Amino acid sequence: MKEDIAVANPEIASNGEPLSVPAADGGLAGKEILRVENLEVEFRFPDSSVTVLAGVNLDVAEGEIVGIVGESGSGKSVTALSIIGLLRPPGIVTGGRIQFCGQNLLELGADEMQAIRGERISMIFQNPRASLNPVFTVGKVLREVLLLHGGLRGGAARMRAAELLADVGLPDPDAVLRRYPHQLSGGMAQRAMIALALASSPQLLLADEPSTALDVTIQYQIIQLLSRLRKDRNLAQIVITHNLGVIAELCDRVAVMYAGAIVEEAPVERLFDETLHPYTKGLLAARARTEGGGELESIPGQVPDMKRRPAGCAFHPRCAFATKICRSESPGLESSSPRHRVACHRWRELI
Ligand code: SF4
């Protein structure tokens, strides 16, 4: 099943056959470094407030890659921004804990959080060129980060910056150091952003749609790069994407989000082989297949406006299996097996 998923892979794009990528083993790679517990976030406006995360629980181990998948507006990016302390008004964390290496990040002051952000937790974004300062060369930005986080200056900083660019697969690093963002292709800019994120040797990388804005060949290369960084650096990652192909190729575990909550979570192989939640089944049915052809299915309806979150199970207006209880009671996450959790009143009947 996992192999059926079309990925951001140039070989698949051209001939329909998956090209092998270093496989994720689906197991916890090390000790837990991040535990998000019951995270709640609201958007507060002068005359109203909207719950956008309704009790998210997530954990990540050393060297593990956890994917978060869901449609736009499901809360994926808000979760990542909350973890790294970049959530800005009107967003506000209203409850829960974010334990990173045993420390609750939500209790830290701005200076303490600044020290962790970039130093131990880094983030890359969908549009790398927009994330780089257009008036500075790649070299200047990298040297500033190396000074800030490692105290490196002069020749040592220049040498380390070139090493980082080479490490992310950029040819002729010395030339790239002299370039401005507008002189980089999308793939080069994303590699430069990843080099910046790695400058302080973080333990956790948050990647928000890291390959979405890139063409299919470059998407595949960025996936390979993130996979290699896990192997070489034991770098834990949270990869946010709407692309199930990225999840299939890169991640060990996946959390499916809908309307501000995780509705299913499992090791990737298991999620694809024993899908339980009707929303996840809809996402899988809507995916691009590498074979079989035919029209793509789609999930009827739209992600709810969070100002009018449906009562009960938020997915019930779009769910073909909704019954009375679905419209009145919100299902909690239950374990169907030790590492598979699902939030659906009817998952046992629907297997
Ligand atoms: Fe569908 Fe009900 Fe399950 Fe929600 S709880 S996904 S409405 S069957």
Tab-separated table of C-alpha atoms and ligand atoms in Angstrom:
chain	number	residue	atom	x	y	z
A	1	MET	CA	0.000	0.000	0.000
A	2	LYS	CA	2.734	2.443	0.991
A	3	GLU	CA	4.427	1.665	-2.323
A	4	ASP	CA	1.290	2.775	-4.219
A	5	ILE	CA	1.660	6.342	-3.073
A	6	ALA	CA	2.933	8.713	-5.711
A	7	VAL	CA	5.881	10.606	-4.295
A	8	ALA	CA	7.820	13.667	-5.245
A	9	ASN	CA	10.115	11.437	-7.250
A	10	PRO	CA	11.297	12.165	-10.771
A	11	GLU	CA	11.367	8.489	-11.678
A	12	ILE	CA	7.746	8.076	-10.664
A	13	ALA	CA	6.827	11.211	-12.545
A	14	SER	CA	8.344	9.841	-15.708
A	15	ASN	CA	7.618	6.115	-15.698
A	16	GLY	CA	5.298	5.296	-12.834
A	17	GLU	CA	7.818	3.153	-10.975
A	18	PRO	CA	8.851	4.166	-7.475
A	19	LEU	CA	12.569	4.798	-7.034
A	20	SER	CA	13.919	3.421	-3.794
A	21	VAL	CA	14.768	5.950	-1.125
A	22	PRO	CA	16.412	4.973	2.144
A	23	ALA	CA	13.442	3.426	3.923
A	24	ALA	CA	12.145	4.713	7.223
A	25	ASP	CA	12.102	1.806	9.648
A	26	GLY	CA	8.952	2.844	11.462
A	27	GLY	CA	10.452	2.358	14.879
A	28	LEU	CA	11.419	4.775	17.601
A	29	ALA	CA	15.039	5.656	16.924
A	30	GLY	CA	16.085	6.835	20.386
A	31	LYS	CA	14.943	8.435	23.555
A	32	GLU	CA	12.082	10.877	23.495
A	33	ILE	CA	13.158	14.503	23.069
A	34	LEU	CA	9.812	16.226	22.474
A	35	ARG	CA	6.453	15.626	24.095
A	36	VAL	CA	3.546	17.910	23.292
A	37	GLU	CA	0.755	17.409	25.804
A	38	ASN	CA	-2.795	18.617	25.343
A	39	LEU	CA	-1.701	21.745	23.454
A	40	GLU	CA	-4.470	24.291	23.058
A	41	VAL	CA	-4.253	27.435	20.945
A	42	GLU	CA	-6.774	30.181	20.331
A	43	PHE	CA	-6.860	33.071	17.914
A	44	ARG	CA	-8.081	36.007	19.959
A	45	PHE	CA	-9.744	38.965	18.301
A	46	PRO	CA	-11.161	42.090	19.989
A	47	ASP	CA	-14.691	40.718	19.932
A	48	SER	CA	-14.245	36.961	19.706
A	49	SER	CA	-11.897	34.031	20.056
A	50	VAL	CA	-11.484	30.867	17.992
A	51	THR	CA	-10.013	27.563	19.125
A	52	VAL	CA	-7.517	26.438	16.478
A	53	LEU	CA	-5.787	23.629	18.408
A	54	ALA	CA	-8.023	21.583	20.643
A	55	GLY	CA	-5.662	19.453	22.740
A	56	VAL	CA	-2.846	18.161	20.505
A	57	ASN	CA	-0.611	15.364	21.814
A	58	LEU	CA	2.556	14.425	19.947
A	59	ASP	CA	5.944	12.935	20.777
A	60	VAL	CA	9.202	12.682	18.857
A	61	ALA	CA	12.281	10.599	19.646
A	62	GLU	CA	15.914	11.280	18.794
A	63	GLY	CA	16.539	10.541	15.129
A	64	GLU	CA	12.854	9.997	14.418
A	65	ILE	CA	10.936	11.682	11.593
A	66	VAL	CA	7.283	12.329	12.415
A	67	GLY	CA	4.991	13.604	9.693
A	68	ILE	CA	1.937	15.776	10.239
A	69	VAL	CA	-0.539	15.624	7.399
A	70	GLY	CA	-3.894	17.267	6.813
A	71	GLU	CA	-5.677	19.829	4.685
A	72	SER	CA	-4.974	23.573	4.949
A	73	GLY	CA	-6.411	24.971	8.159
A	74	SER	CA	-6.111	21.723	10.105
A	75	GLY	CA	-3.597	23.182	12.570
A	76	LYS	CA	-0.338	21.657	11.275
A	77	SER	CA	1.651	24.873	11.023
A	78	VAL	CA	0.163	26.345	14.203
A	79	THR	CA	1.420	23.259	16.038
A	80	ALA	CA	4.964	23.748	14.688
A	81	LEU	CA	4.990	27.503	15.346
A	82	SER	CA	3.850	26.865	18.924
A	83	ILE	CA	6.676	24.361	19.455
A	84	ILE	CA	9.370	26.757	18.284
A	85	GLY	CA	7.814	29.773	20.028
A	86	LEU	CA	7.033	31.704	16.846
A	87	LEU	CA	3.258	31.826	17.233
A	88	ARG	CA	2.281	35.474	16.935
A	89	PRO	CA	-0.948	37.332	17.810
A	90	PRO	CA	-3.785	36.773	17.372
A	91	GLY	CA	-2.514	33.244	18.139
A	92	ILE	CA	-2.004	32.447	21.801
A	93	VAL	CA	-1.263	29.186	23.587
A	94	THR	CA	-4.019	28.718	26.135
A	95	GLY	CA	-3.193	25.316	27.564
A	96	GLY	CA	-0.939	22.292	27.612
A	97	ARG	CA	2.781	21.637	27.801
A	98	ILE	CA	5.608	21.404	25.298
A	99	GLN	CA	8.300	19.313	26.941
A	100	PHE	CA	11.633	19.504	25.092
A	101	CYS	CA	14.408	17.421	26.642
A	102	GLY	CA	12.496	17.554	29.927
A	103	GLN	CA	11.928	21.335	29.898
A	104	ASN	CA	8.479	22.894	29.402
A	105	LEU	CA	9.104	25.448	26.649
A	106	LEU	CA	5.883	27.278	27.531
A	107	GLU	CA	7.375	28.275	30.881
A	108	LEU	CA	10.505	29.865	29.403
A	109	GLY	CA	11.061	33.599	29.103
A	110	ALA	CA	11.658	35.237	25.720
A	111	ASP	CA	15.480	35.177	26.095
A	112	GLU	CA	15.543	31.522	27.165
A	113	MET	CA	13.299	30.570	24.238
A	114	GLN	CA	15.461	32.610	21.868
A	115	ALA	CA	18.478	30.580	23.023
A	116	ILE	CA	16.712	27.301	22.223
A	117	ARG	CA	15.258	28.506	18.933
A	118	GLY	CA	17.906	28.199	16.249
A	119	GLU	CA	20.326	26.570	18.672
A	120	ARG	CA	18.518	23.336	19.550
A	121	ILE	CA	15.316	23.589	17.507
A	122	SER	CA	15.358	24.953	13.963
A	123	MET	CA	12.691	25.432	11.343
A	124	ILE	CA	12.553	25.616	7.566
A	125	PHE	CA	9.612	26.937	5.583
A	126	GLN	CA	7.791	26.357	2.326
A	127	ASN	CA	9.109	29.402	0.475
A	128	PRO	CA	12.862	29.491	1.159
A	129	ARG	CA	13.613	32.576	-0.929
A	130	ALA	CA	11.066	34.597	1.021
A	131	SER	CA	12.672	33.393	4.266
A	132	LEU	CA	16.146	34.632	3.288
A	133	ASN	CA	16.914	38.323	3.678
A	134	PRO	CA	17.080	39.695	0.097
A	135	VAL	CA	19.765	42.302	0.896
A	136	PHE	CA	22.294	39.877	2.425
A	137	THR	CA	24.382	37.231	0.700
A	138	VAL	CA	24.041	33.625	1.816
A	139	GLY	CA	27.545	33.890	3.288
A	140	LYS	CA	26.711	36.930	5.417
A	141	VAL	CA	23.582	35.325	6.857
A	142	LEU	CA	25.397	32.052	7.585
A	143	ARG	CA	28.334	33.849	9.236
A	144	GLU	CA	25.948	35.812	11.453
A	145	VAL	CA	24.261	32.609	12.580
A	146	LEU	CA	27.636	30.958	13.221
A	147	LEU	CA	28.741	33.973	15.279
A	148	LEU	CA	25.489	34.025	17.239
A	149	HIS	CA	25.322	30.321	17.977
A	150	GLY	CA	28.958	29.185	17.884
A	151	GLY	CA	31.079	32.316	18.381
A	152	LEU	CA	32.830	31.676	15.057
A	153	ARG	CA	34.369	34.660	13.206
A	154	GLY	CA	36.493	35.477	10.199
A	155	GLY	CA	38.123	32.603	8.334
A	156	ALA	CA	36.782	29.931	10.691
A	157	ALA	CA	33.210	31.132	10.080
A	158	ARG	CA	33.780	31.283	6.310
A	159	MET	CA	35.182	27.754	6.285
A	160	ARG	CA	32.336	26.383	8.413
A	161	ALA	CA	29.738	28.140	6.218
A	162	ALA	CA	31.224	26.511	3.110
A	163	GLU	CA	31.252	23.118	4.874
A	164	LEU	CA	27.568	23.485	5.725
A	165	LEU	CA	26.653	24.321	2.129
A	166	ALA	CA	28.660	21.341	0.893
A	167	ASP	CA	26.961	19.136	3.486
A	168	VAL	CA	23.528	19.974	2.054
A	169	GLY	CA	24.709	19.110	-1.436
A	170	LEU	CA	25.327	22.559	-2.919
A	171	PRO	CA	28.096	22.417	-5.520
A	172	ASP	CA	30.732	25.193	-5.463
A	173	PRO	CA	29.904	26.401	-1.939
A	174	ASP	CA	32.330	29.330	-2.128
A	175	ALA	CA	30.397	30.760	-5.073
A	176	VAL	CA	27.050	30.206	-3.331
A	177	LEU	CA	28.304	32.096	-0.269
A	178	ARG	CA	28.651	35.216	-2.444
A	179	ARG	CA	25.142	35.011	-3.890
A	180	TYR	CA	21.979	36.866	-2.914
A	181	PRO	CA	18.673	34.977	-2.565
A	182	HIS	CA	17.390	36.157	-5.952
A	183	GLN	CA	20.450	34.540	-7.558
A	184	LEU	CA	19.480	31.082	-6.239
A	185	SER	CA	17.073	28.583	-7.756
A	186	GLY	CA	14.254	27.342	-5.496
A	187	GLY	CA	16.123	24.114	-4.753
A	188	MET	CA	19.369	25.955	-3.987
A	189	ALA	CA	17.527	28.380	-1.701
A	190	GLN	CA	15.900	25.483	0.208
A	191	ARG	CA	19.302	23.802	0.615
A	192	ALA	CA	20.749	27.118	1.839
A	193	MET	CA	17.868	27.388	4.353
A	194	ILE	CA	18.574	23.855	5.551
A	195	ALA	CA	22.273	24.739	5.932
A	196	LEU	CA	21.230	27.755	8.036
A	197	ALA	CA	18.977	25.551	10.136
A	198	LEU	CA	21.858	23.129	10.715
A	199	ALA	CA	24.420	25.794	11.599
A	200	SER	CA	23.976	25.273	15.321
A	201	SER	CA	23.642	21.460	15.116
A	202	PRO	CA	20.035	21.390	16.397
A	203	GLN	CA	18.442	18.281	17.893
A	204	LEU	CA	15.064	18.915	16.266
A	205	LEU	CA	14.210	20.305	12.820
A	206	LEU	CA	10.687	21.480	12.008
A	207	ALA	CA	10.097	21.386	8.255
A	208	ASP	CA	6.903	23.135	7.124
A	209	GLU	CA	6.043	21.952	3.598
A	210	PRO	CA	9.780	21.748	2.768
A	211	SER	CA	9.316	20.553	-0.802
A	212	THR	CA	5.907	21.928	-1.781
A	213	ALA	CA	7.069	24.951	-3.769
A	214	LEU	CA	9.707	22.987	-5.717
A	215	ASP	CA	9.496	21.075	-8.972
A	216	VAL	CA	9.263	17.310	-8.770
A	217	THR	CA	12.966	16.557	-9.323
A	218	ILE	CA	14.060	19.018	-6.658
A	219	GLN	CA	11.317	17.812	-4.270
A	220	TYR	CA	12.797	14.367	-4.426
A	221	GLN	CA	16.312	15.652	-3.786
A	222	ILE	CA	15.156	17.604	-0.713
A	223	ILE	CA	13.431	14.464	0.643
A	224	GLN	CA	16.656	12.519	0.129
A	225	LEU	CA	18.605	15.258	1.887
A	226	LEU	CA	16.306	15.270	4.948
A	227	SER	CA	16.514	11.486	5.072
A	228	ARG	CA	20.326	11.604	4.966
A	229	LEU	CA	20.451	14.245	7.705
A	230	ARG	CA	18.523	11.900	9.998
A	231	LYS	CA	21.052	9.147	9.300
A	232	ASP	CA	24.194	11.292	9.490
A	233	ARG	CA	23.197	13.527	12.403
A	234	ASN	CA	20.515	11.516	14.183
A	235	LEU	CA	18.404	14.628	13.592
A	236	ALA	CA	14.814	14.358	14.809
A	237	GLN	CA	12.325	16.017	12.472
A	238	ILE	CA	8.695	17.018	12.306
A	239	VAL	CA	7.698	17.247	8.661
A	240	ILE	CA	4.481	19.099	7.880
A	241	THR	CA	2.986	18.304	4.538
A	242	HIS	CA	-0.241	17.725	2.657
A	243	ASN	CA	1.631	15.237	0.427
A	244	LEU	CA	1.198	11.609	1.458
A	245	GLY	CA	4.052	10.678	-0.889
A	246	VAL	CA	6.455	12.720	1.252
A	247	ILE	CA	5.100	10.961	4.336
A	248	ALA	CA	5.528	7.529	2.722
A	249	GLU	CA	9.114	8.139	1.662
A	250	LEU	CA	10.464	10.083	4.583
A	251	CYS	CA	8.630	9.533	7.835
A	252	ASP	CA	8.611	6.870	10.552
A	253	ARG	CA	5.290	7.886	12.055
A	254	VAL	CA	2.466	10.112	10.950
A	255	ALA	CA	-0.174	12.163	12.731
A	256	VAL	CA	-3.262	13.068	10.713
A	257	MET	CA	-4.801	16.392	11.751
A	258	TYR	CA	-8.307	17.641	11.164
A	259	ALA	CA	-9.890	20.828	12.519
A	260	GLY	CA	-7.223	21.446	15.154
A	261	ALA	CA	-6.908	17.903	16.485
A	262	ILE	CA	-5.031	14.710	15.730
A	263	VAL	CA	-7.567	12.182	14.486
A	264	GLU	CA	-5.212	9.276	13.759
A	265	GLU	CA	-1.588	8.501	14.528
A	266	ALA	CA	0.478	5.440	13.660
A	267	PRO	CA	3.752	4.208	12.172
A	268	VAL	CA	3.631	5.039	8.471
A	269	GLU	CA	3.423	1.457	7.186
A	270	ARG	CA	0.623	0.683	9.571
A	271	LEU	CA	-1.360	3.800	8.758
A	272	PHE	CA	-1.291	2.964	5.059
A	273	ASP	CA	-2.049	-0.739	5.570
A	274	GLU	CA	-4.628	-0.536	8.383
A	275	THR	CA	-6.236	2.857	8.014
A	276	LEU	CA	-8.929	3.376	10.638
A	277	HIS	CA	-10.264	6.930	10.514
A	278	PRO	CA	-12.724	7.833	7.733
A	279	TYR	CA	-10.859	11.118	7.138
A	280	THR	CA	-7.528	9.316	6.662
A	281	LYS	CA	-9.254	6.860	4.336
A	282	GLY	CA	-10.554	9.849	2.356
A	283	LEU	CA	-7.061	11.371	2.110
A	284	LEU	CA	-5.644	8.072	0.896
A	285	ALA	CA	-8.434	7.628	-1.647
A	286	ALA	CA	-7.770	11.142	-2.929
A	287	ARG	CA	-4.056	10.553	-3.365
A	288	ALA	CA	-2.354	10.332	-6.774
A	289	ARG	CA	-1.801	6.636	-7.555
A	290	THR	CA	1.202	5.397	-9.446
A	291	GLU	CA	-0.941	2.865	-11.243
A	292	GLY	CA	-4.563	2.053	-11.924
A	293	GLY	CA	-5.534	5.426	-13.367
A	294	GLY	CA	-9.150	6.527	-13.162
A	295	GLU	CA	-10.582	9.630	-11.595
A	296	LEU	CA	-9.262	10.759	-8.254
A	297	GLU	CA	-11.733	10.592	-5.413
A	298	SER	CA	-12.238	13.617	-3.211
A	299	ILE	CA	-13.561	14.165	0.269
A	300	PRO	CA	-16.947	15.893	0.016
A	301	GLY	CA	-17.369	19.281	1.645
A	302	GLN	CA	-14.711	21.520	3.114
A	303	VAL	CA	-12.602	21.884	6.240
A	304	PRO	CA	-14.897	23.677	8.725
A	305	ASP	CA	-14.540	27.341	9.515
A	306	MET	CA	-13.042	27.141	13.004
A	307	LYS	CA	-15.380	29.938	14.131
A	308	ARG	CA	-18.179	27.440	13.576
A	309	ARG	CA	-16.508	24.165	14.532
A	310	PRO	CA	-19.155	21.421	14.245
A	311	ALA	CA	-20.334	19.910	17.516
A	312	GLY	CA	-19.308	16.348	18.278
A	313	CYS	CA	-16.856	14.907	15.770
A	314	ALA	CA	-15.692	17.882	13.674
A	315	PHE	CA	-15.559	15.621	10.619
A	316	HIS	CA	-19.199	14.537	10.857
A	317	PRO	CA	-20.620	16.904	8.176
A	318	ARG	CA	-18.280	15.247	5.631
A	319	CYS	CA	-18.373	11.698	6.938
A	320	ALA	CA	-20.459	9.025	5.197
A	321	PHE	CA	-20.540	6.977	8.424
A	322	ALA	CA	-21.771	9.671	10.826
A	323	THR	CA	-24.487	8.628	13.263
A	324	LYS	CA	-26.292	10.406	16.074
A	325	ILE	CA	-23.442	10.133	18.567
A	326	CYS	CA	-21.019	11.645	16.030
A	327	ARG	CA	-23.099	14.844	15.962
A	328	SER	CA	-23.121	15.304	19.729
A	329	GLU	CA	-20.018	13.759	21.319
A	330	SER	CA	-16.430	14.469	20.409
A	331	PRO	CA	-14.472	11.196	20.125
A	332	GLY	CA	-11.218	11.008	22.080
A	333	LEU	CA	-8.069	9.314	20.791
A	334	GLU	CA	-8.096	5.602	21.650
A	335	SER	CA	-5.416	3.014	21.079
A	336	SER	CA	-6.302	0.329	18.568
A	337	SER	CA	-2.865	-1.191	19.128
A	338	PRO	CA	0.144	-0.058	21.177
A	339	ARG	CA	1.310	2.471	18.559
A	340	HIS	CA	-1.886	3.208	16.647
A	341	ARG	CA	-4.406	5.745	17.927
A	342	VAL	CA	-7.643	6.916	16.378
A	343	ALA	CA	-10.405	9.375	17.293
A	344	CYS	CA	-13.603	7.928	15.862
A	345	HIS	CA	-16.683	6.518	17.610
A	346	ARG	CA	-17.083	3.821	14.968
A	347	TRP	CA	-13.548	2.700	14.111
A	348	ARG	CA	-14.161	-0.876	15.314
A	349	GLU	CA	-17.190	-1.290	13.038
A	350	LEU	CA	-15.481	0.273	10.057
A	351	ILE	CA	-12.326	-1.874	9.914
B	1	SF4	FE1	-17.246	9.648	11.023
B	1	SF4	FE2	-18.463	9.453	13.369
B	1	SF4	FE3	-16.006	8.509	13.088
B	1	SF4	FE4	-16.445	11.138	13.081
B	1	SF4	S1	-16.780	9.763	14.810
B	1	SF4	S2	-15.146	10.025	11.692
B	1	SF4	S3	-18.408	11.261	12.046
B	1	SF4	S4	-17.870	7.758	12.059
